[in-house]
mmCIF file of C-alpha atoms in Angstrom:
data_model
loop_
_atom_site.group_PDB
_atom_site.id
_atom_site.type_symbol
_atom_site.label_atom_id
_atom_site.label_comp_id
_atom_site.label_asym_id
_atom_site.label_seq_id
_atom_site.Cartn_x
_atom_site.Cartn_y
_atom_site.Cartn_z
ATOM 1 C CA MET A 97 0.070 -0.132 -0.056
ATOM 2 C CA SER A 98 1.257 3.467 -0.515
ATOM 3 C CA ALA A 99 1.951 6.124 1.826
ATOM 4 C CA ALA A 100 -0.647 8.298 0.353
ATOM 5 C CA GLY A 101 -3.416 4.784 0.877
ATOM 6 C CA ALA A 102 -1.982 4.153 4.109
ATOM 7 C CA VAL A 103 -2.576 7.818 5.369
ATOM 8 C CA HIS A 104 -6.239 7.616 3.306
ATOM 9 C CA ARG A 105 -7.062 3.608 5.293
ATOM 10 C CA ARG A 106 -5.971 5.389 8.628
ATOM 11 C CA ALA A 107 -8.759 8.195 7.984
ATOM 12 C CA THR A 108 -10.923 6.476 7.285
ATOM 13 C CA VAL A 109 -10.662 4.461 9.979
ATOM 14 C CA SER A 110 -10.759 7.117 12.381
ATOM 15 C CA VAL A 111 -14.262 7.875 10.697
ATOM 16 C CA ALA A 112 -15.313 5.435 11.461
ATOM 17 C CA VAL A 113 -14.915 4.933 15.403
ATOM 18 C CA LEU A 114 -15.428 8.295 15.830
ATOM 19 C CA THR A 115 -19.008 7.819 14.286
ATOM 20 C CA ALA A 116 -19.593 4.439 15.934
ATOM 21 C CA LEU A 117 -18.896 6.309 19.475
ATOM 22 C CA LEU A 118 -20.710 9.221 18.490
ATOM 23 C CA LEU A 119 -24.049 7.173 17.778
ATOM 24 C CA SER A 120 -23.093 5.273 20.535
ATOM 25 C CA ALA A 121 -23.263 7.977 22.453
ATOM 26 C CA CYS A 122 -26.251 9.434 21.052
ATOM 27 C CA GLY A 123 -28.392 6.824 22.438
ATOM 28 C CA GLY A 124 -27.705 4.882 19.310
ATOM 29 C CA GLY A 125 -28.434 1.718 20.663
ATOM 30 C CA THR A 126 -26.037 -0.768 22.624
ATOM 31 C CA PRO A 127 -23.509 -2.928 20.382
ATOM 32 C CA GLU A 128 -25.671 -5.591 20.851
ATOM 33 C CA GLY A 129 -29.002 -5.522 21.537
ATOM 34 C CA GLY A 130 -29.876 -8.521 23.710
ATOM 35 C CA ASN A 131 -30.303 -10.892 20.920
ATOM 36 C CA GLY A 132 -26.538 -10.999 19.467
ATOM 37 C CA ILE A 133 -26.858 -9.271 16.677
ATOM 38 C CA ARG A 134 -25.019 -6.002 16.479
ATOM 39 C CA GLY A 135 -26.796 -2.762 15.716
ATOM 40 C CA GLY A 136 -25.202 0.769 14.445
ATOM 41 C CA GLY A 137 -25.078 0.401 11.020
ATOM 42 C CA ALA A 138 -22.436 0.627 8.324
ATOM 43 C CA ALA A 139 -20.120 2.864 10.855
ATOM 44 C CA ALA A 140 -19.845 0.315 13.645
ATOM 45 C CA PHE A 141 -19.942 -2.814 10.732
ATOM 46 C CA LYS A 142 -16.379 -0.308 9.288
ATOM 47 C CA ALA A 143 -15.620 0.380 12.951
ATOM 48 C CA HIS A 144 -15.335 -3.465 13.331
ATOM 49 C CA LEU A 145 -13.829 -3.915 10.491
ATOM 50 C CA ALA A 146 -10.982 -1.474 11.865
ATOM 51 C CA SER A 147 -10.063 -3.142 14.464
ATOM 52 C CA LEU A 148 -8.636 -6.095 12.978
ATOM 53 C CA ASP A 149 -6.293 -4.561 11.129
ATOM 54 C CA GLY A 150 -3.507 -6.482 10.743
ATOM 55 C CA THR A 151 -5.566 -9.833 10.336
ATOM 56 C CA PRO A 152 -7.347 -11.302 7.220
ATOM 57 C CA VAL A 153 -11.500 -11.315 7.999
ATOM 58 C CA VAL A 154 -13.866 -12.826 6.338
ATOM 59 C CA VAL A 155 -17.291 -11.672 6.400
ATOM 60 C CA ASN A 156 -20.722 -13.865 5.393
ATOM 61 C CA GLN A 157 -23.586 -12.590 4.371
ATOM 62 C CA TRP A 158 -26.823 -14.560 4.660
ATOM 63 C CA ALA A 159 -30.953 -14.372 5.710
ATOM 64 C CA SER A 160 -32.553 -16.618 8.324
ATOM 65 C CA TRP A 161 -34.580 -17.405 5.304
ATOM 66 C CA CYS A 162 -31.870 -18.023 2.753
ATOM 67 C CA ALA A 163 -32.000 -21.966 2.347
ATOM 68 C CA PRO A 164 -27.834 -22.200 0.915
ATOM 69 C CA CYS A 165 -27.205 -19.946 3.682
ATOM 70 C CA ARG A 166 -28.661 -22.614 6.400
ATOM 71 C CA GLN A 167 -26.212 -25.116 3.968
ATOM 72 C CA GLU A 168 -23.601 -23.286 4.819
ATOM 73 C CA PHE A 169 -23.416 -21.823 7.572
ATOM 74 C CA PRO A 170 -22.007 -25.007 9.545
ATOM 75 C CA TYR A 171 -18.941 -24.852 6.811
ATOM 76 C CA PHE A 172 -18.119 -20.961 8.481
ATOM 77 C CA ARG A 173 -18.680 -22.531 12.240
ATOM 78 C CA ASP A 174 -16.307 -24.840 11.370
ATOM 79 C CA GLN A 175 -13.506 -23.231 9.871
ATOM 80 C CA ALA A 176 -13.648 -20.254 12.697
ATOM 81 C CA ARG A 177 -12.377 -22.690 14.945
ATOM 82 C CA GLU A 178 -10.372 -24.035 12.781
ATOM 83 C CA ARG A 179 -9.100 -20.607 12.381
ATOM 84 C CA ALA A 180 -9.396 -19.135 16.053
ATOM 85 C CA GLY A 181 -6.772 -16.017 15.990
ATOM 86 C CA LYS A 182 -5.430 -16.623 12.742
ATOM 87 C CA VAL A 183 -8.846 -15.371 10.705
ATOM 88 C CA ALA A 184 -11.303 -13.093 12.043
ATOM 89 C CA PHE A 185 -14.787 -13.976 10.786
ATOM 90 C CA VAL A 186 -18.118 -11.499 10.770
ATOM 91 C CA GLY A 187 -21.495 -12.382 10.044
ATOM 92 C CA VAL A 188 -23.782 -9.870 8.381
ATOM 93 C CA ASN A 189 -27.784 -10.315 8.282
ATOM 94 C CA SER A 190 -28.808 -8.882 5.746
ATOM 95 C CA MET A 191 -32.310 -8.110 5.146
ATOM 96 C CA ASP A 192 -34.027 -10.064 7.657
ATOM 97 C CA SER A 193 -36.156 -10.410 10.526
ATOM 98 C CA THR A 194 -33.949 -9.413 13.893
ATOM 99 C CA ASP A 195 -36.313 -11.805 15.252
ATOM 100 C CA ASP A 196 -35.766 -14.514 12.256
ATOM 101 C CA ALA A 197 -32.123 -13.911 12.781
ATOM 102 C CA ALA A 198 -31.928 -14.698 16.306
ATOM 103 C CA ASP A 199 -33.660 -17.537 15.953
ATOM 104 C CA PHE A 200 -31.762 -19.358 13.819
ATOM 105 C CA LEU A 201 -28.645 -17.989 15.421
ATOM 106 C CA ARG A 202 -29.865 -20.058 19.203
ATOM 107 C CA GLU A 203 -30.839 -23.139 16.350
ATOM 108 C CA SER A 204 -27.148 -23.279 14.513
ATOM 109 C CA PRO A 205 -24.831 -20.672 16.840
ATOM 110 C CA LEU A 206 -21.551 -19.069 15.436
ATOM 111 C CA PRO A 207 -17.730 -18.042 17.227
ATOM 112 C CA PHE A 208 -18.010 -14.742 15.425
ATOM 113 C CA PRO A 209 -19.865 -11.416 15.620
ATOM 114 C CA GLN A 210 -23.249 -11.040 13.895
ATOM 115 C CA PHE A 211 -23.952 -7.444 12.640
ATOM 116 C CA ALA A 212 -28.047 -7.254 11.948
ATOM 117 C CA ASP A 213 -28.309 -5.227 7.696
ATOM 118 C CA PRO A 214 -32.140 -5.149 7.201
ATOM 119 C CA ASP A 215 -31.403 -3.024 4.268
ATOM 120 C CA ALA A 216 -28.289 -3.876 2.800
ATOM 121 C CA ASP A 217 -26.123 -0.920 2.994
ATOM 122 C CA VAL A 218 -23.821 -3.299 5.582
ATOM 123 C CA ALA A 219 -23.512 -5.596 2.031
ATOM 124 C CA ARG A 220 -22.804 -2.800 -0.287
ATOM 125 C CA ILE A 221 -19.626 -2.037 1.778
ATOM 126 C CA PHE A 222 -18.263 -5.734 0.414
ATOM 127 C CA ARG A 223 -20.073 -5.799 -2.485
ATOM 128 C CA GLY A 224 -22.849 -7.780 -1.588
ATOM 129 C CA GLY A 225 -26.098 -7.060 -0.927
ATOM 130 C CA ARG A 226 -26.868 -8.925 -4.238
ATOM 131 C CA ALA A 227 -27.703 -12.142 -4.327
ATOM 132 C CA TRP A 228 -27.857 -14.736 -0.734
ATOM 133 C CA PRO A 229 -25.211 -16.195 0.824
ATOM 134 C CA THR A 230 -22.360 -13.828 -0.309
ATOM 135 C CA THR A 231 -19.178 -13.963 1.126
ATOM 136 C CA ALA A 232 -16.424 -11.103 0.831
ATOM 137 C CA PHE A 233 -12.801 -11.437 1.702
ATOM 138 C CA TYR A 234 -10.643 -8.818 3.499
ATOM 139 C CA ASN A 235 -6.600 -9.418 3.628
ATOM 140 C CA ALA A 236 -4.449 -8.475 6.694
ATOM 141 C CA GLY A 237 -3.897 -5.031 5.428
ATOM 142 C CA GLY A 238 -7.599 -4.963 5.073
ATOM 143 C CA GLU A 239 -8.363 -4.300 1.803
ATOM 144 C CA LEU A 240 -11.411 -6.120 -0.284
ATOM 145 C CA VAL A 241 -9.915 -8.874 -2.489
ATOM 146 C CA PHE A 242 -12.374 -10.954 -3.632
ATOM 147 C CA THR A 243 -16.660 -11.027 -3.487
ATOM 148 C CA HIS A 244 -18.003 -14.545 -3.758
ATOM 149 C CA GLN A 245 -21.829 -14.662 -4.671
ATOM 150 C CA GLY A 246 -23.725 -17.274 -3.996
ATOM 151 C CA ALA A 247 -23.107 -20.802 -1.935
ATOM 152 C CA TYR A 248 -20.069 -22.913 -1.251
ATOM 153 C CA ARG A 249 -20.790 -26.608 -2.032
ATOM 154 C CA SER A 250 -18.011 -27.974 0.172
ATOM 155 C CA GLU A 251 -16.548 -26.808 3.551
ATOM 156 C CA ALA A 252 -12.900 -27.597 1.574
ATOM 157 C CA ASP A 253 -14.151 -25.104 -1.698
ATOM 158 C CA LEU A 254 -14.740 -22.490 1.144
ATOM 159 C CA ALA A 255 -11.468 -23.155 2.975
ATOM 160 C CA ALA A 256 -9.553 -23.265 -0.153
ATOM 161 C CA ASP A 257 -10.735 -19.635 -0.511
ATOM 162 C CA ILE A 258 -10.215 -18.470 2.559
ATOM 163 C CA GLU A 259 -6.620 -19.127 1.902
ATOM 164 C CA ARG A 260 -6.200 -17.860 -1.376
ATOM 165 C CA TYR A 261 -7.889 -14.383 -0.754
ATOM 166 C CA ALA A 262 -7.737 -13.844 2.762
ATOM 167 C CA VAL A 263 -4.216 -15.762 3.445
ATOM 168 C CA ASP A 264 -2.327 -15.300 0.790
ATOM 169 C CA GLY A 265 -3.530 -12.008 0.148
ATOM 170 C CA GLY A 266 -5.126 -12.487 -3.074
#
């Protein structure tokens, strides 16, 4: 990353963190609304990504009504456990009822944070919101490297993309 790019990234991260702090100070709600799904919209999501700087990140956009999303949930759960401390995982529940999403997460818990995204505004940050599920890969430098539209057919396919795009950086 160039020096100008690094300065721009730091400025963007600072604005995202400040916005998230201001939202929470102004009664924007708690980071997690009693159901384990974080609110705060795009600003909170960006602030969370910024806090993971130096770590590859895998973002999974899903919805409780999405059968392919449900099918691949165990792949993400298992990969997150296997790669704990090496790769960060983040869930984005888009275009879904928070109550339905919370019910589904009680049945199929995931070991990583989830963000509410009722209007797919968060998903648009990583080129999501067009297909369910969508998976985005950020390298350790915080750059969006690849966005995969649709479900993974196997955990091995997901693991290969994690290595290729998140760990190796694309």
